[in-house]
Coordinates of C-alpha atoms (C1' of nucleotides) in Angstrom, one line a residue:
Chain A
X166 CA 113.7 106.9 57.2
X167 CA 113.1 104.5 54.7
X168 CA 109.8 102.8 56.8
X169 CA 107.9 105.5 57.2
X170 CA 108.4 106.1 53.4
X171 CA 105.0 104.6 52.7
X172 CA 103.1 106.8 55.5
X173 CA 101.2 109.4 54.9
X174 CA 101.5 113.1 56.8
X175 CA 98.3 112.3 57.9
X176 CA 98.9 108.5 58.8
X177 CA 102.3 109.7 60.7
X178 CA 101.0 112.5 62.8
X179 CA 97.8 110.1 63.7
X180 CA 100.8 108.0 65.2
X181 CA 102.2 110.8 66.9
X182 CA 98.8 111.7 68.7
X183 CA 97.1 108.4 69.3
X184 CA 95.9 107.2 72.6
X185 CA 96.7 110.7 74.9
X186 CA 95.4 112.5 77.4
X187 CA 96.4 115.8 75.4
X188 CA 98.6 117.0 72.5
X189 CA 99.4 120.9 73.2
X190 CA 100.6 122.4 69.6
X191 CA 98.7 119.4 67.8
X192 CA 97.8 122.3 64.4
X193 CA 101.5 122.6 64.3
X194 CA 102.6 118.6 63.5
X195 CA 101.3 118.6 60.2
X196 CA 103.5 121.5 58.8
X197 CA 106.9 120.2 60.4
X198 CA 106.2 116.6 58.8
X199 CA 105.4 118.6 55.4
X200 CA 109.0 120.1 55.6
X201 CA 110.6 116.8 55.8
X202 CA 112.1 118.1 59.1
X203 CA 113.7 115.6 61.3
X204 CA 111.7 115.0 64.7
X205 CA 113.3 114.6 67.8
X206 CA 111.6 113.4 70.7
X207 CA 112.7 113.6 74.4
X208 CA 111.2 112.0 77.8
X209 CA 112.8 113.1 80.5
X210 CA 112.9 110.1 83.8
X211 CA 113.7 110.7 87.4
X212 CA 115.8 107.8 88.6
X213 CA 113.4 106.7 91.5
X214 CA 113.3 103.3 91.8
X215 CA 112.0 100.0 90.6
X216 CA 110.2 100.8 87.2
X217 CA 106.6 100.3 87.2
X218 CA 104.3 99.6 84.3
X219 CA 103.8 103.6 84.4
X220 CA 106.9 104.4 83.3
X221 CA 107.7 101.0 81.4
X222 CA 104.6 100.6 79.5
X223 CA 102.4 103.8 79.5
X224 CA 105.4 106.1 78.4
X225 CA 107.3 103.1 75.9
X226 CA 104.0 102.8 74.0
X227 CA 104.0 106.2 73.1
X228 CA 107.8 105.5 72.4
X229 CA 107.0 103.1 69.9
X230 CA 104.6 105.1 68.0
X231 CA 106.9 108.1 67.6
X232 CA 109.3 105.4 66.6
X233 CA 106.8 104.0 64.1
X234 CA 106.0 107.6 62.8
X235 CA 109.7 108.4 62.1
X236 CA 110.3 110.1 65.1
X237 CA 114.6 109.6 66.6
X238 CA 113.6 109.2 70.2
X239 CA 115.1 110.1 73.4
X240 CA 115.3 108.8 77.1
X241 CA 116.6 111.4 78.9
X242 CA 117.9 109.8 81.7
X243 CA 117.8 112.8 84.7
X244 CA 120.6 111.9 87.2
X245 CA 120.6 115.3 88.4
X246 CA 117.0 115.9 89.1
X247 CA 116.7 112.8 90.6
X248 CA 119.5 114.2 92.8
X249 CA 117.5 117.5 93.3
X250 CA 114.4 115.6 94.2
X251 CA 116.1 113.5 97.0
X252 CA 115.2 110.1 95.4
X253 CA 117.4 106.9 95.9
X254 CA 118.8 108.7 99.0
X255 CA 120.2 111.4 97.0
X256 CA 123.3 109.7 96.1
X257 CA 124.5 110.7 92.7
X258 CA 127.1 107.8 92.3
X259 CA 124.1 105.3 93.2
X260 CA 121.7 107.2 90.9
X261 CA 123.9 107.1 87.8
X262 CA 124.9 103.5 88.2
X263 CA 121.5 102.7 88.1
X264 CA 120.2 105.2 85.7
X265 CA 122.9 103.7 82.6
X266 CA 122.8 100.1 84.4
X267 CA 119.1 99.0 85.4
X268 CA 116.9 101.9 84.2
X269 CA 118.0 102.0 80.7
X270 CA 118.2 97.6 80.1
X271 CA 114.9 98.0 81.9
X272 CA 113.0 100.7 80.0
X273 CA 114.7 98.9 77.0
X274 CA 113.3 95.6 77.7
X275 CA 109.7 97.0 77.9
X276 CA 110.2 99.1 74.4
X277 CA 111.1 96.2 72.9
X278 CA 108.2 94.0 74.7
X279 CA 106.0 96.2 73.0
X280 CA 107.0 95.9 69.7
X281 CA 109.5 99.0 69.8
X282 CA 113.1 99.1 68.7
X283 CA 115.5 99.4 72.0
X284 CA 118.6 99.6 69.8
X285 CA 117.0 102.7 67.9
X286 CA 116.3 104.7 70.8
X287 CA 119.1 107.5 72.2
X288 CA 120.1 107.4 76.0
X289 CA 121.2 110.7 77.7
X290 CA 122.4 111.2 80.9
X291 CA 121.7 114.7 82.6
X292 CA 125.2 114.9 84.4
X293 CA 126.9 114.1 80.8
X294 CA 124.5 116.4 79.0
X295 CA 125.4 119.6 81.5
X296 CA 129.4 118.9 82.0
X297 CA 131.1 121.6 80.4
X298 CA 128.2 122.8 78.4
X299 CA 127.9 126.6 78.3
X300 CA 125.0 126.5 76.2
X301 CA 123.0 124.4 79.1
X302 CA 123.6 126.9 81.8
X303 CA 123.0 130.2 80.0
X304 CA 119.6 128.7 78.4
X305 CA 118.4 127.9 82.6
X306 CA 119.5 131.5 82.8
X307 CA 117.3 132.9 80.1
X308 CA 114.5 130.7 81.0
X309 CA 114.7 131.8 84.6
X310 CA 114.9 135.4 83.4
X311 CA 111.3 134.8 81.4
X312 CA 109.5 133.4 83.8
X313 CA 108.4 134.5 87.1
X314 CA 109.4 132.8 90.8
X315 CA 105.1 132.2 91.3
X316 CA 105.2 130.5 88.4
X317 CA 108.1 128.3 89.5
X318 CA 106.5 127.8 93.2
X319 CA 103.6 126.9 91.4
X320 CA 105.2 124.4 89.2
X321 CA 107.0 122.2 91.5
X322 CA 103.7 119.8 91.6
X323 CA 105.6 118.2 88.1
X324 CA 108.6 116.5 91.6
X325 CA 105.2 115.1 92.9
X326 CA 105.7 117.7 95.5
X327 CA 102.5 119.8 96.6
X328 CA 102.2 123.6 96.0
X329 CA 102.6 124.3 100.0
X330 CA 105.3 122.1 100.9
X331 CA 108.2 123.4 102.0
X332 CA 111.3 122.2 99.9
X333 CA 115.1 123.4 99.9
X334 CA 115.9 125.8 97.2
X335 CA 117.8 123.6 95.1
X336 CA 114.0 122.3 94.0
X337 CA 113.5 125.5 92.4
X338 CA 116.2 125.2 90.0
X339 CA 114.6 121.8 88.8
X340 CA 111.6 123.3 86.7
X341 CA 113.5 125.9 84.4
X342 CA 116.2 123.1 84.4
X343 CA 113.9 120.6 82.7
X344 CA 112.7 123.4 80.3
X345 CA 116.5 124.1 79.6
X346 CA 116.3 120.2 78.4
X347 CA 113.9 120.4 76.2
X348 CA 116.2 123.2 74.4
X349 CA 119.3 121.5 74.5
X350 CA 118.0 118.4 73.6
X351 CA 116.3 119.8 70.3
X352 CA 113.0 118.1 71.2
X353 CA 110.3 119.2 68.8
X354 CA 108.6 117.1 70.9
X355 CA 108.4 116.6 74.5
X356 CA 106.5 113.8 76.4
X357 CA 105.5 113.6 79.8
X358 CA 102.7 111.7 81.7
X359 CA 99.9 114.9 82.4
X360 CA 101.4 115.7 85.9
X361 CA 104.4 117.3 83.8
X362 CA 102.7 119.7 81.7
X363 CA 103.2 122.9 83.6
X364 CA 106.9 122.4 82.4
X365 CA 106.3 121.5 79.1
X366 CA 103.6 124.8 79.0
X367 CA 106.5 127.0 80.1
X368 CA 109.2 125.6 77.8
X369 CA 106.0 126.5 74.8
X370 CA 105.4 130.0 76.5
X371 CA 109.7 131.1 76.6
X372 CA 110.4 128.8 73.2
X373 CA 109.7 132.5 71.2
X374 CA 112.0 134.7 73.6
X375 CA 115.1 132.2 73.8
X376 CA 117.9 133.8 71.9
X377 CA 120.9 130.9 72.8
X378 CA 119.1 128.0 72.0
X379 CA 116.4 128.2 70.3
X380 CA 114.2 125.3 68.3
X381 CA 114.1 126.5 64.5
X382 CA 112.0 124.5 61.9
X383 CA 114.0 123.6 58.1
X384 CA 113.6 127.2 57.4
X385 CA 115.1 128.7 60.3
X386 CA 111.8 130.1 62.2
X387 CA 112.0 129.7 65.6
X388 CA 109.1 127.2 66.8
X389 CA 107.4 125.8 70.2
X390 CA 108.4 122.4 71.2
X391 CA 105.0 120.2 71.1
X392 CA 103.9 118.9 74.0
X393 CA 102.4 115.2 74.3
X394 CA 100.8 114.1 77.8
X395 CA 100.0 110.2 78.4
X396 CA 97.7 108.6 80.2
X397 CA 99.0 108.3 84.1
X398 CA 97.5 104.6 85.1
X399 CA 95.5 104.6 88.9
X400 CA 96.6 103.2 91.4
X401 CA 95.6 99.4 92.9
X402 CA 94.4 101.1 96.2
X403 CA 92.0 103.2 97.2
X404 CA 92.1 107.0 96.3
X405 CA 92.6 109.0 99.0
X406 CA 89.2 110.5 98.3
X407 CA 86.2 108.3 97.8
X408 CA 83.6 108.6 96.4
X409 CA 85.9 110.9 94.1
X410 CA 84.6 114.5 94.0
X411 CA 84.6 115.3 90.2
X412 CA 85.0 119.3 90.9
X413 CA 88.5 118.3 92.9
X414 CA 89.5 116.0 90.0
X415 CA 92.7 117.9 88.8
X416 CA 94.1 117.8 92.0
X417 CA 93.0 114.4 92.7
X418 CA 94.0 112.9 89.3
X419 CA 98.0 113.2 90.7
X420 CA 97.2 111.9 93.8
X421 CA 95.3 108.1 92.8
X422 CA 98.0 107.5 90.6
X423 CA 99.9 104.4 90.7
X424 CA 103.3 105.2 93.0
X425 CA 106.4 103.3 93.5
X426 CA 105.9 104.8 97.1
X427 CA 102.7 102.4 97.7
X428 CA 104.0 99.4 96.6
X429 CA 100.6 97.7 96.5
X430 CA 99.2 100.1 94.2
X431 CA 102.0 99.5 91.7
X432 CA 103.2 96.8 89.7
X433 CA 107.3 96.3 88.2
X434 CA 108.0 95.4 85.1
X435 CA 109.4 92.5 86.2
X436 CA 107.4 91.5 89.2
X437 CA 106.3 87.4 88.6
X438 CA 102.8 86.4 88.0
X439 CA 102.1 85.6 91.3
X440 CA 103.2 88.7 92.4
X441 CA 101.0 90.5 89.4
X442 CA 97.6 87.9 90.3
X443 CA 98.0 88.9 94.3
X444 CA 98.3 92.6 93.7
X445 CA 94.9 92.3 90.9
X446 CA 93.3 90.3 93.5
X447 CA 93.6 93.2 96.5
X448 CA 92.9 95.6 93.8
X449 CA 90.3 98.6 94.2
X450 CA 87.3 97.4 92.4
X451 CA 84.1 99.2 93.1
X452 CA 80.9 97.2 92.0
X453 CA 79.1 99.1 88.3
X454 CA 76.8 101.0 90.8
X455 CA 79.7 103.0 91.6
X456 CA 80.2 104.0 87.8
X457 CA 83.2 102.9 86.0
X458 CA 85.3 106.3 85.5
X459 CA 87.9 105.5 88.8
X460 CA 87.9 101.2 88.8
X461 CA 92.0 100.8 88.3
X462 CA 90.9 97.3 87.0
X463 CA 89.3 98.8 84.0
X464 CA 92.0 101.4 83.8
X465 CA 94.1 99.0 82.9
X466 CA 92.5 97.3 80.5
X467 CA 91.8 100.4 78.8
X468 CA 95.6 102.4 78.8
X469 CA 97.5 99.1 79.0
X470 CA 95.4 95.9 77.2
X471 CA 93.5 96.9 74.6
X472 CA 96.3 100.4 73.4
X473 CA 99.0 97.5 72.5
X474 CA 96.0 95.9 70.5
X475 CA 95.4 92.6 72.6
X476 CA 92.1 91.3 73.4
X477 CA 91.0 90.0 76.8
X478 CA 90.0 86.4 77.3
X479 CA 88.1 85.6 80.1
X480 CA 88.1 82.4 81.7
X481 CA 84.9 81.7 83.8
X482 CA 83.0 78.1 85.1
X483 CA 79.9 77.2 83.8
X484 CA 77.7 78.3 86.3
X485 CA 79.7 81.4 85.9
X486 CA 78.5 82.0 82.9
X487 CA 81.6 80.3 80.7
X488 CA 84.5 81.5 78.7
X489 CA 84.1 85.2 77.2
X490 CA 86.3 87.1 75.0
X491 CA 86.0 91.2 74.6
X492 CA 87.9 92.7 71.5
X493 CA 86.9 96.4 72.0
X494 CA 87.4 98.2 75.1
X495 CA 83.8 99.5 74.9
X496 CA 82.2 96.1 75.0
X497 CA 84.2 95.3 78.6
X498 CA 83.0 98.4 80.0
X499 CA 79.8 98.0 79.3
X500 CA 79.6 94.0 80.1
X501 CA 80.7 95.3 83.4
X502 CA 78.5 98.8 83.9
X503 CA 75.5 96.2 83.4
X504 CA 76.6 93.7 85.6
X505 CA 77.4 90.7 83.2
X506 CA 81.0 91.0 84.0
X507 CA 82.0 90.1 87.9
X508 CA 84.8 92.0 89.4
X509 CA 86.2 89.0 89.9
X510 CA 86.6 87.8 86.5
X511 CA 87.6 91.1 85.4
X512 CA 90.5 90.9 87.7
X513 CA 91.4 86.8 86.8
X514 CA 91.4 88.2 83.1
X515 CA 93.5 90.9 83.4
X516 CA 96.1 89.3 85.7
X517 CA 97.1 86.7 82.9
X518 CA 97.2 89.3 80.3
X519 CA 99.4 91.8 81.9
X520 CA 101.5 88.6 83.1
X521 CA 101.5 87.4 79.1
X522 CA 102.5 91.2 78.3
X523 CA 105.3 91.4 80.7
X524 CA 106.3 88.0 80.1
X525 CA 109.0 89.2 77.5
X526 CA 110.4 91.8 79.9
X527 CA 110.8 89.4 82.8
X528 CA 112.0 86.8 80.7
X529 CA 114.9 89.5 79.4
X530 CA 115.8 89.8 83.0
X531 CA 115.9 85.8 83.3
X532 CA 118.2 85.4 80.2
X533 CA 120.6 88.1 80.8
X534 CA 122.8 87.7 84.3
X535 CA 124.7 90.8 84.3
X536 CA 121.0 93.0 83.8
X537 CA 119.2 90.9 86.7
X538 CA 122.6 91.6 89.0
X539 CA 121.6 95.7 88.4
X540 CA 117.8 94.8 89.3
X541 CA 119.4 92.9 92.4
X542 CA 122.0 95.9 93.2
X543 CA 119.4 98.0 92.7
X544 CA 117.0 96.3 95.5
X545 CA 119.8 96.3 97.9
X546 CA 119.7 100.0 98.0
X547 CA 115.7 100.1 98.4
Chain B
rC103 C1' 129.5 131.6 115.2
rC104 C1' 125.1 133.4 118.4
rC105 C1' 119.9 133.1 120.1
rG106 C1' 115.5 130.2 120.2
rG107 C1' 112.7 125.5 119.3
rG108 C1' 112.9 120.4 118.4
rA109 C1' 114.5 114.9 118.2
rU110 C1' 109.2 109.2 121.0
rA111 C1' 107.2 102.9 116.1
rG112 C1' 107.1 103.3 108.5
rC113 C1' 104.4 108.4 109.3
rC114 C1' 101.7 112.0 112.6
rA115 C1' 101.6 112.3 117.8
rA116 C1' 100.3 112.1 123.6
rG117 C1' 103.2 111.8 127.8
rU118 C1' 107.2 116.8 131.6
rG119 C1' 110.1 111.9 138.0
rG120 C1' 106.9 106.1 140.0
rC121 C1' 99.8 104.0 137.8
rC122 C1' 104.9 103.8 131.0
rU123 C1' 107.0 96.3 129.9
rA124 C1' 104.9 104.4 126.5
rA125 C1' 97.9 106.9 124.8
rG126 C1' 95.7 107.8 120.2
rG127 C1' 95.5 108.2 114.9
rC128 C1' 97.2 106.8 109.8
rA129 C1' 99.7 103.1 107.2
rG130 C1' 100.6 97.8 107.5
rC131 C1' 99.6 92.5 108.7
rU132 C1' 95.9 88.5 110.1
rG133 C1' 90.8 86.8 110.4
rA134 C1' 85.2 87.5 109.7
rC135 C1' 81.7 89.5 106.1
rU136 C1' 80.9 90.0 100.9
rG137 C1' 81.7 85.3 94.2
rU138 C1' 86.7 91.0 93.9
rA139 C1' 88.5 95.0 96.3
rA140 C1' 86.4 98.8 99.3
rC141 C1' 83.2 99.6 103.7
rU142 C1' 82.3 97.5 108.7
rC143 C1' 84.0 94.3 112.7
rA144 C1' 87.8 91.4 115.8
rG145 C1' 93.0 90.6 116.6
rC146 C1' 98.4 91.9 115.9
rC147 C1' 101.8 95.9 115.4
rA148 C1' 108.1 100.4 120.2
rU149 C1' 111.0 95.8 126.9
rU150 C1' 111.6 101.4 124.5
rC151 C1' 111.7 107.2 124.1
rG152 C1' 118.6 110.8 118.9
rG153 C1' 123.9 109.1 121.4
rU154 C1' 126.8 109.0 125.9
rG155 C1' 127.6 110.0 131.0
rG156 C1' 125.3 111.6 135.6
rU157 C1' 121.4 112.8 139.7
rU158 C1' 117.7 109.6 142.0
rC159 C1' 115.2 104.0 145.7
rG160 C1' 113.1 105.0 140.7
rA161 C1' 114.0 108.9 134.3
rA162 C1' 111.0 109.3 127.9
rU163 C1' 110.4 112.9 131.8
rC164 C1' 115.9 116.4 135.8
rC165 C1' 121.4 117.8 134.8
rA166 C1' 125.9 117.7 131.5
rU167 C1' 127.8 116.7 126.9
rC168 C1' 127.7 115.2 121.8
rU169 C1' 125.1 114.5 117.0
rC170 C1' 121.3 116.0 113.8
rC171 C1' 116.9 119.0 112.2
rC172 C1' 114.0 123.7 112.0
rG173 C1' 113.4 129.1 112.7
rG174 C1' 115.9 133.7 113.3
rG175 C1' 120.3 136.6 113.6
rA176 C1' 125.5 137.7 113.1
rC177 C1' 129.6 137.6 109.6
rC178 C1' 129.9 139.4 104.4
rA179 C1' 137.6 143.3 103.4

RNA sequence: CCCGGGAUAGCCAAGUGGCCUAAGGCAGCUGACUGUAACUCAGCCAUUCGGUGGUUCGAAUCCAUCUCCCGGGACCA
């Protein structure tokens, strides 16, 4: 850990909690850096497809940081809940050759694109974690056995599946299973965009009552994982509700997020800057008068621009109003809020930086043949 | 294994013997309008009704059979 020799406590955990939407269990960073113990972070991925600058960006960034903080870091790569969840048709040979194939070279590219270390970070496979692991399966037991089957039901939003829905049974088992993983795993710390938190809130509420497998800290207590939430980007399309109505945000928040599902509201890592500048161009962009909280554009620029410290250059006519460049967030928004700022613009502007930004990732794909024949194996099952 | 209910475009869904070369809605695509998108408007979008046989002048609609899905029940030494 020799580079985070010269951070401070205070320097590392500001690392830790930067840029999110919540930090549950924030008091309790501090006191594990102070007893120099070893943090272990795990994010745990469905296999569901192409991966889109949710999964590639929002949740690398954080990545890095932990990275940059001193924190061993952990894609957990969740071949068996993808199963569960019937994504990529439920094939489990598919779903592994494309979770250690595509989906890690992929979410490696992107760490690395944003100024991470790839060859740092630890790979797990859920179907290799579980084989022949006692441990795994009687720590889903005593999870199960302290919590409640309402609680379950009512946790089965974190599959993107709503709380009425009807679902096999087998979708039960996936909430206490992704608690179990946190366990097994020895995260201190667990991340997960915000639509996971009811998981990572049980695995804090059963951490104290585990007896098989529990989290300790250097002097043996037993402790709660911390849970970190990012930032889930908007969608390019409409939300399903607009105007939004702010009292039906929670639910709504899940909903306008950006989905491999809705192609157009989504963007790949590796999609080509034409594809990026068409999919900006028929992006939701509602006019200042509307307010500026649910405009994907900003969005963007906010969670994905100005977090990986770039500016935003925007290149306008004359009679436009000329060439402008925002360094701080805060001076976009409000250039736009008051109307100085077209939508148009704003959209040109961000469609060649997030093309600049990916440009590493797609160039990765471009230089390595055997990792663009996964991305083309992996369309052919799409 | 038994009983009951289903199977119509990407999704929801009308139609129960001829007017069905299958209504409508959502999604999608194209164009008009906006210096963006959205909104609105115009146009496009299943020769075919889970498969196969049959009845009939004529079937998505009736019969038989097969496949699959849903609900319930039976079995449970």
């Amino acid at each position: 850990m020799s580079e985070t020799a010269h951070l401070s406590i205070e320097q590392r955990t500001a690392l830790i909690t930067r840029n999110l939407e919540e930090v549950i269990g924030a008091d309790e960073i501090p006191a594990l850096l102070a007893q120099n113990l070893p943090l272990r972070h795990y994010i745990g991925l469905e296999i569901s497809g192409r991966l889109h600058l949710g999964t590639g960006l929002m949740c690398m960034q954080k990545v890095r940081d932990l990275q940059q903080a001193g924190v061993r870091c952990t894609i957990f790569l969740a071949d068996w809940h993808t199963w569960i969840n019937d994504k990529l048709g439920g094939d489990r040979q598919k779903i592994k050759k494309v979770a250690v194939g595509y989906f890690k070279e992929g979410l490696k590219a992107s760490l690395a694109a944003l100024g991470g270390d790839p060859e740092a970070l630890d790979f797990v496979l859920g179907s290799e974690l579980y084989h022949h692991n006692d441990t795994y399966w009687e720590t889903l037991i005593e999870v199960g056995k302290n919590t409640t089957l309402n609680r379950i039901l009512r946790s089965v939003s974190i599959m993107g599946r709503g709380e009425g829905e009807s679902i096999d049974f087998a979708k039960l088992i996936y909430p206490p299973m992704q608690v179990a993983d946190v366990f097994i795993l020895r995260a201190n710390i667990a991340q997960g965009g915000m639509d996971q938190r009811k998981a990572h809130v049980i695995a804090r509420d059963v951490a104290n009552m585990l007896t098989i497998s529990p989290l300790r800290d250097a002097e043996g207590k037993v402790i709660k994982p911390i849970a970190v939430h990012h930032h889930l980007l908007l969608g390019l399309d409409k939300p399903p509700q607009w105007p939004v109505d702010a009292d039906k945000l929670r639910e709504l928040r899940t909903a306008m997020k950006m989905s491999k599902s809705k192609p157009k509201s989504a963007v790949f890592i590796h999609d080509t800057p034409d594809e990026i500048r068409a999919k900006m161009r028929k992006a939701f962009c509602p006019p200042p008068a509307d307010g500026i909280e649910f405009n994907p554009v900003l969005d963007w620029a906010e969670h994905l621009i100005y977090r990986n410290g770039q500016t935003l250059f925007v290149a306008r006519t004359p009679e436009n109003g000329g060439n402008l460049t925002f360094t701080r967030y805060e001076d976009l928004a409000a250039a736009y809020s008051e109307g100085s700022l077209h939508p148009m613009d704003l959209k040109n502007a961000m469609s060649e930086a997030l093309i600049a930004l990916l440009e590493p990732i797609r160039q990765h794909f471009d230089d390595h043949a055997e990792i663009k024949a996964m991305w083309t194996e992996l369309e052919a099952m799409l």
